[in-house]
Structures are given as C-alpha cells and as structure tokens.
Amino acid sequence: AAGGALAVVINSATAKVLIGKAIIESTNGNVVIEAANTEKMINIVGSASAAPTGKASAAGVLIVLISDTEAKVNIADGASVTAHKDVQILANTKSTLVDVTLAVSAGGSTAAVGATIAVNILKHKANITLGRVTLLSKAGDVIVATNGEDVSVIIALAGGASKGTGISGTIPVFVT
C-alpha cells in the first residue's frame, strides 16, 4: 500500500510608492511614506497508508512554499518633503511561513516507510531610492529605513511501523 501528498504554494508580491516631481508638506503633523508587504502562508499536509499482513507500506509528503516579495519606495526628481513633526520614508517586508507535514505508514510483516520533505524558500527585498530630495523636519526626526522580518517554521513528523522493518525520516530545508 502506498500513500502520498504534494503541495506547492508560490506567492509573489510587490508594494511600490513612486513620487515624481512633487512637494509633500504637513504643517501640523507627520509625513509618512511607506511601502509594506505582509504575508502569512500556512500549509498542513498529511499522508497515511496501511498494508495487510505480509505486504509493504509507504507514505510520503512533499511541501514547497516559495515566497518572493518586495517593498519599494522611489522618490526621484527634485521633490521636497517637509513636516512639522517626523518625516518617515519606510520600506517594510514581513513574512510568516509555516509547514506542518505528517506521513505515517503501517506494514504487515515486511516493511513500512514514512517520509516527509518540507522546503521553505524566501526571497525578500526592501528598497528605498532617493533622488534629489530635501527631507526636513521642523520639530521631529527624519527616518529613512528598510525593515525585513521573516519567520519560517517547519514541523515534520514521519513514522513507519512493521513487524519487519520500519523506516521513517524527515528533511526540513530552509533557503533564503
């Protein structure tokens, strides 16, 4: 007896702020220009198989999560940004990837194999490009910042039980 499951999830997203020839001004408060990407990918996959007496059994799971995100801010030309309080130019990415895999196999008197493979691939960019820009704060701070926060969790469980040979294994893979 054999059982198997495959799940592939791909997310690609870009957040952009483009400011050309413009004057941005706040006389009372803050000026905040932000490009932000936030994602949460959760994938739960399982497989089970059982064989009668004397037969072999196998169960397997493969999960692949691919995250390709970007946050951009591009202020070009001769723009002037003025605020009474804070000026903030921000590019932020935040990703949470969670895989839960389970493969269980029960065989008769020969063999049982349970295996899981979970792969998380993260490709994130947070960019800020400033052209000929004057950033001015009358009574606060000027902040130009990029931030990236990635959380990647893999919970992989595998089991093989038999009167003969029981084999199980998990392979977690993280790529950034």
PDB file of C-alpha atoms in Angstrom:
ATOM      1  CA  ALA A   1       0.000   0.000   0.000  1.00  0.00           C
ATOM      2  CA  ALA A   2       1.209   3.492  -0.741  1.00  0.00           C
ATOM      3  CA  GLY A   3       0.027   6.999   0.028  1.00  0.00           C
ATOM      4  CA  GLY A   4       1.425  10.381  -0.874  1.00  0.00           C
ATOM      5  CA  ALA A   5       0.700  14.083  -0.932  1.00  0.00           C
ATOM      6  CA  LEU A   6       2.283  17.069  -2.674  1.00  0.00           C
ATOM      7  CA  ALA A   7       1.653  20.757  -2.026  1.00  0.00           C
ATOM      8  CA  VAL A   8       3.404  23.665  -3.759  1.00  0.00           C
ATOM      9  CA  VAL A   9       2.473  27.252  -2.853  1.00  0.00           C
ATOM     10  CA  ILE A  10       4.062  30.268  -4.579  1.00  0.00           C
ATOM     11  CA  ASN A  11       3.482  33.877  -3.538  1.00  0.00           C
ATOM     12  CA  SER A  12       4.941  36.848  -5.383  1.00  0.00           C
ATOM     13  CA  ALA A  13       4.010  40.410  -4.426  1.00  0.00           C
ATOM     14  CA  THR A  14       5.433  43.911  -4.786  1.00  0.00           C
ATOM     15  CA  ALA A  15       4.399  47.053  -2.888  1.00  0.00           C
ATOM     16  CA  LYS A  16       5.538  50.314  -4.520  1.00  0.00           C
ATOM     17  CA  VAL A  17       5.440  54.015  -3.768  1.00  0.00           C
ATOM     18  CA  LEU A  18       6.690  56.242  -6.584  1.00  0.00           C
ATOM     19  CA  ILE A  19       6.854  60.007  -6.156  1.00  0.00           C
ATOM     20  CA  GLY A  20       7.990  62.197  -9.013  1.00  0.00           C
ATOM     21  CA  LYS A  21       8.206  65.991  -9.124  1.00  0.00           C
ATOM     22  CA  ALA A  22       6.146  66.812  -6.047  1.00  0.00           C
ATOM     23  CA  ILE A  23       6.237  68.816  -2.827  1.00  0.00           C
ATOM     24  CA  ILE A  24       4.807  66.933   0.131  1.00  0.00           C
ATOM     25  CA  GLU A  25       4.176  69.047   3.206  1.00  0.00           C
ATOM     26  CA  SER A  26       2.467  68.717   6.573  1.00  0.00           C
ATOM     27  CA  THR A  27       2.097  71.872   8.649  1.00  0.00           C
ATOM     28  CA  ASN A  28       0.760  70.156  11.809  1.00  0.00           C
ATOM     29  CA  GLY A  29       1.917  66.566  11.919  1.00  0.00           C
ATOM     30  CA  ASN A  30       3.987  63.821  10.352  1.00  0.00           C
ATOM     31  CA  VAL A  31       4.709  62.777   6.785  1.00  0.00           C
ATOM     32  CA  VAL A  32       4.929  59.010   6.403  1.00  0.00           C
ATOM     33  CA  ILE A  33       5.681  57.413   3.037  1.00  0.00           C
ATOM     34  CA  GLU A  34       5.727  53.628   3.283  1.00  0.00           C
ATOM     35  CA  ALA A  35       5.740  50.584   1.028  1.00  0.00           C
ATOM     36  CA  ALA A  36       4.851  47.467   3.024  1.00  0.00           C
ATOM     37  CA  ASN A  37       4.375  43.788   2.236  1.00  0.00           C
ATOM     38  CA  THR A  38       2.935  41.395   4.825  1.00  0.00           C
ATOM     39  CA  GLU A  39       2.188  37.742   4.144  1.00  0.00           C
ATOM     40  CA  LYS A  40       1.281  34.624   6.096  1.00  0.00           C
ATOM     41  CA  MET A  41       1.441  31.219   4.421  1.00  0.00           C
ATOM     42  CA  ILE A  42       0.327  28.136   6.368  1.00  0.00           C
ATOM     43  CA  ASN A  43       0.335  24.685   4.783  1.00  0.00           C
ATOM     44  CA  ILE A  44      -0.745  21.454   6.524  1.00  0.00           C
ATOM     45  CA  VAL A  45      -0.417  18.189   4.582  1.00  0.00           C
ATOM     46  CA  GLY A  46      -0.592  14.562   5.675  1.00  0.00           C
ATOM     47  CA  SER A  47      -0.482  11.079   4.203  1.00  0.00           C
ATOM     48  CA  ALA A  48      -1.141   7.633   5.665  1.00  0.00           C
ATOM     49  CA  SER A  49      -1.047   4.094   4.364  1.00  0.00           C
ATOM     50  CA  ALA A  50      -1.565   0.636   5.809  1.00  0.00           C
ATOM     51  CA  ALA A  51      -0.927  -2.771   4.294  1.00  0.00           C
ATOM     52  CA  PRO A  52      -2.325  -6.143   5.315  1.00  0.00           C
ATOM     53  CA  THR A  53      -0.145  -8.863   6.777  1.00  0.00           C
ATOM     54  CA  GLY A  54       2.838  -9.729   4.619  1.00  0.00           C
ATOM     55  CA  LYS A  55       2.713  -6.593   2.471  1.00  0.00           C
ATOM     56  CA  ALA A  56       4.907  -3.490   2.466  1.00  0.00           C
ATOM     57  CA  SER A  57       3.552   0.014   3.052  1.00  0.00           C
ATOM     58  CA  ALA A  58       4.837   3.526   2.274  1.00  0.00           C
ATOM     59  CA  ALA A  59       3.590   7.077   2.887  1.00  0.00           C
ATOM     60  CA  GLY A  60       5.219  10.343   1.892  1.00  0.00           C
ATOM     61  CA  VAL A  61       4.639  14.111   1.897  1.00  0.00           C
ATOM     62  CA  LEU A  62       6.405  16.893  -0.004  1.00  0.00           C
ATOM     63  CA  ILE A  63       5.648  20.554   0.738  1.00  0.00           C
ATOM     64  CA  VAL A  64       7.270  23.526  -1.020  1.00  0.00           C
ATOM     65  CA  LEU A  65       6.493  27.133  -0.002  1.00  0.00           C
ATOM     66  CA  ILE A  66       8.052  29.883  -2.146  1.00  0.00           C
ATOM     67  CA  SER A  67       7.812  33.499  -1.068  1.00  0.00           C
ATOM     68  CA  ASP A  68       9.094  36.274  -3.345  1.00  0.00           C
ATOM     69  CA  THR A  69       8.130  39.716  -2.042  1.00  0.00           C
ATOM     70  CA  GLU A  70       9.440  43.240  -2.402  1.00  0.00           C
ATOM     71  CA  ALA A  71       8.703  46.611  -0.834  1.00  0.00           C
ATOM     72  CA  LYS A  72       9.968  49.697  -2.722  1.00  0.00           C
ATOM     73  CA  VAL A  73       9.938  53.439  -2.226  1.00  0.00           C
ATOM     74  CA  ASN A  74      11.324  55.523  -5.077  1.00  0.00           C
ATOM     75  CA  ILE A  75      11.400  59.303  -4.666  1.00  0.00           C
ATOM     76  CA  ALA A  76      13.054  60.921  -7.641  1.00  0.00           C
ATOM     77  CA  ASP A  77      13.454  64.288  -9.338  1.00  0.00           C
ATOM     78  CA  GLY A  78      13.597  67.351  -7.108  1.00  0.00           C
ATOM     79  CA  ALA A  79      10.863  66.577  -4.569  1.00  0.00           C
ATOM     80  CA  SER A  80      10.887  68.261  -1.167  1.00  0.00           C
ATOM     81  CA  VAL A  81       9.342  66.581   1.868  1.00  0.00           C
ATOM     82  CA  THR A  82       8.625  68.794   4.886  1.00  0.00           C
ATOM     83  CA  ALA A  83       6.801  68.035   8.133  1.00  0.00           C
ATOM     84  CA  HIS A  84       6.167  69.864  11.364  1.00  0.00           C
ATOM     85  CA  LYS A  85       6.943  66.670  13.272  1.00  0.00           C
ATOM     86  CA  ASP A  86       8.508  63.463  11.849  1.00  0.00           C
ATOM     87  CA  VAL A  87       9.393  62.583   8.269  1.00  0.00           C
ATOM     88  CA  GLN A  88       9.444  58.812   7.703  1.00  0.00           C
ATOM     89  CA  ILE A  89      10.354  57.055   4.475  1.00  0.00           C
ATOM     90  CA  LEU A  90       9.922  53.284   5.035  1.00  0.00           C
ATOM     91  CA  ALA A  91      10.096  50.015   3.092  1.00  0.00           C
ATOM     92  CA  ASN A  92       8.980  47.002   5.142  1.00  0.00           C
ATOM     93  CA  THR A  93       8.529  43.288   4.484  1.00  0.00           C
ATOM     94  CA  LYS A  94       7.142  40.741   6.931  1.00  0.00           C
ATOM     95  CA  SER A  95       6.633  37.063   6.145  1.00  0.00           C
ATOM     96  CA  THR A  96       5.477  34.085   8.160  1.00  0.00           C
ATOM     97  CA  LEU A  97       5.762  30.629   6.568  1.00  0.00           C
ATOM     98  CA  VAL A  98       4.539  27.553   8.462  1.00  0.00           C
ATOM     99  CA  ASP A  99       4.682  23.955   7.187  1.00  0.00           C
ATOM    100  CA  VAL A 100       3.179  21.004   9.034  1.00  0.00           C
ATOM    101  CA  THR A 101       3.805  17.595   7.453  1.00  0.00           C
ATOM    102  CA  LEU A 102       2.806  14.111   8.611  1.00  0.00           C
ATOM    103  CA  ALA A 103       3.477  10.762   6.944  1.00  0.00           C
ATOM    104  CA  VAL A 104       2.531   7.527   8.743  1.00  0.00           C
ATOM    105  CA  SER A 105       2.856   4.020   7.374  1.00  0.00           C
ATOM    106  CA  ALA A 106       1.969   0.650   8.898  1.00  0.00           C
ATOM    107  CA  GLY A 107       3.035  -2.553   7.196  1.00  0.00           C
ATOM    108  CA  GLY A 108       2.456  -6.207   7.824  1.00  0.00           C
ATOM    109  CA  SER A 109       5.419  -8.473   8.378  1.00  0.00           C
ATOM    110  CA  THR A 110       7.723  -6.945   5.715  1.00  0.00           C
ATOM    111  CA  ALA A 111       8.434  -3.195   5.756  1.00  0.00           C
ATOM    112  CA  ALA A 112       6.848   0.204   6.402  1.00  0.00           C
ATOM    113  CA  VAL A 113       8.295   3.553   5.303  1.00  0.00           C
ATOM    114  CA  GLY A 114       7.130   7.063   6.257  1.00  0.00           C
ATOM    115  CA  ALA A 115       8.926  10.164   4.959  1.00  0.00           C
ATOM    116  CA  THR A 116       8.357  13.923   4.753  1.00  0.00           C
ATOM    117  CA  ILE A 117      10.220  16.705   2.960  1.00  0.00           C
ATOM    118  CA  ALA A 118       9.395  20.357   3.641  1.00  0.00           C
ATOM    119  CA  VAL A 119      11.081  23.228   1.779  1.00  0.00           C
ATOM    120  CA  ASN A 120      10.671  26.953   2.535  1.00  0.00           C
ATOM    121  CA  ILE A 121      12.238  29.381   0.041  1.00  0.00           C
ATOM    122  CA  LEU A 122      12.255  33.075   0.970  1.00  0.00           C
ATOM    123  CA  LYS A 123      13.378  35.852  -1.362  1.00  0.00           C
ATOM    124  CA  HIS A 124      12.612  39.275   0.042  1.00  0.00           C
ATOM    125  CA  LYS A 125      13.774  42.773  -0.818  1.00  0.00           C
ATOM    126  CA  ALA A 126      13.114  46.099   0.886  1.00  0.00           C
ATOM    127  CA  ASN A 127      14.427  49.043  -1.165  1.00  0.00           C
ATOM    128  CA  ILE A 128      14.453  52.824  -0.901  1.00  0.00           C
ATOM    129  CA  THR A 129      15.851  55.028  -3.676  1.00  0.00           C
ATOM    130  CA  LEU A 130      16.051  58.762  -3.058  1.00  0.00           C
ATOM    131  CA  GLY A 131      16.704  61.209  -5.881  1.00  0.00           C
ATOM    132  CA  ARG A 132      17.448  64.907  -5.430  1.00  0.00           C
ATOM    133  CA  VAL A 133      15.265  65.183  -2.349  1.00  0.00           C
ATOM    134  CA  THR A 134      15.286  67.539   0.625  1.00  0.00           C
ATOM    135  CA  LEU A 135      13.872  65.934   3.769  1.00  0.00           C
ATOM    136  CA  LEU A 136      13.094  68.435   6.502  1.00  0.00           C
ATOM    137  CA  SER A 137      11.517  68.078   9.931  1.00  0.00           C
ATOM    138  CA  LYS A 138      10.790  71.245  11.923  1.00  0.00           C
ATOM    139  CA  ALA A 139      10.344  69.607  15.340  1.00  0.00           C
ATOM    140  CA  GLY A 140      10.945  65.873  14.959  1.00  0.00           C
ATOM    141  CA  ASP A 141      13.079  63.205  13.359  1.00  0.00           C
ATOM    142  CA  VAL A 142      13.867  62.278   9.776  1.00  0.00           C
ATOM    143  CA  ILE A 143      13.804  58.493   9.414  1.00  0.00           C
ATOM    144  CA  VAL A 144      14.707  56.582   6.259  1.00  0.00           C
ATOM    145  CA  ALA A 145      14.631  52.848   6.970  1.00  0.00           C
ATOM    146  CA  THR A 146      14.155  49.397   5.496  1.00  0.00           C
ATOM    147  CA  ASN A 147      12.991  46.522   7.665  1.00  0.00           C
ATOM    148  CA  GLY A 148      12.624  42.834   6.960  1.00  0.00           C
ATOM    149  CA  GLU A 149      11.181  40.232   9.293  1.00  0.00           C
ATOM    150  CA  ASP A 150      10.962  36.574   8.331  1.00  0.00           C
ATOM    151  CA  VAL A 151       9.590  33.692  10.387  1.00  0.00           C
ATOM    152  CA  SER A 152       9.851  30.215   8.908  1.00  0.00           C
ATOM    153  CA  VAL A 153       8.658  27.148  10.838  1.00  0.00           C
ATOM    154  CA  ILE A 154       8.679  23.527   9.726  1.00  0.00           C
ATOM    155  CA  ILE A 155       7.046  20.825  11.822  1.00  0.00           C
ATOM    156  CA  ALA A 156       7.733  17.463  10.173  1.00  0.00           C
ATOM    157  CA  LEU A 157       6.600  14.116  11.540  1.00  0.00           C
ATOM    158  CA  ALA A 158       7.101  10.695   9.980  1.00  0.00           C
ATOM    159  CA  GLY A 159       6.577   7.158  11.196  1.00  0.00           C
ATOM    160  CA  GLY A 160       6.918   3.628   9.877  1.00  0.00           C
ATOM    161  CA  ALA A 161       5.809   0.591  11.878  1.00  0.00           C
ATOM    162  CA  SER A 162       6.045  -3.066  10.920  1.00  0.00           C
ATOM    163  CA  LYS A 163       6.832  -6.466  12.368  1.00  0.00           C
ATOM    164  CA  GLY A 164       9.766  -6.472   9.938  1.00  0.00           C
ATOM    165  CA  THR A 165      11.492  -3.186   9.136  1.00  0.00           C
ATOM    166  CA  GLY A 166      10.130   0.268   9.991  1.00  0.00           C
ATOM    167  CA  ILE A 167      11.830   3.299   8.428  1.00  0.00           C
ATOM    168  CA  SER A 168      10.934   6.952   8.873  1.00  0.00           C
ATOM    169  CA  GLY A 169      12.608  10.256   8.184  1.00  0.00           C
ATOM    170  CA  THR A 170      12.086  13.965   7.755  1.00  0.00           C
ATOM    171  CA  ILE A 171      14.046  16.516   5.747  1.00  0.00           C
ATOM    172  CA  PRO A 172      13.449  20.198   6.516  1.00  0.00           C
ATOM    173  CA  VAL A 173      15.054  22.708   4.120  1.00  0.00           C
ATOM    174  CA  PHE A 174      15.273  26.493   4.544  1.00  0.00           C
ATOM    175  CA  VAL A 175      16.558  28.697   1.704  1.00  0.00           C
ATOM    176  CA  THR A 176      16.931  32.466   1.997  1.00  0.00           C
TER     177      THR A 176
END
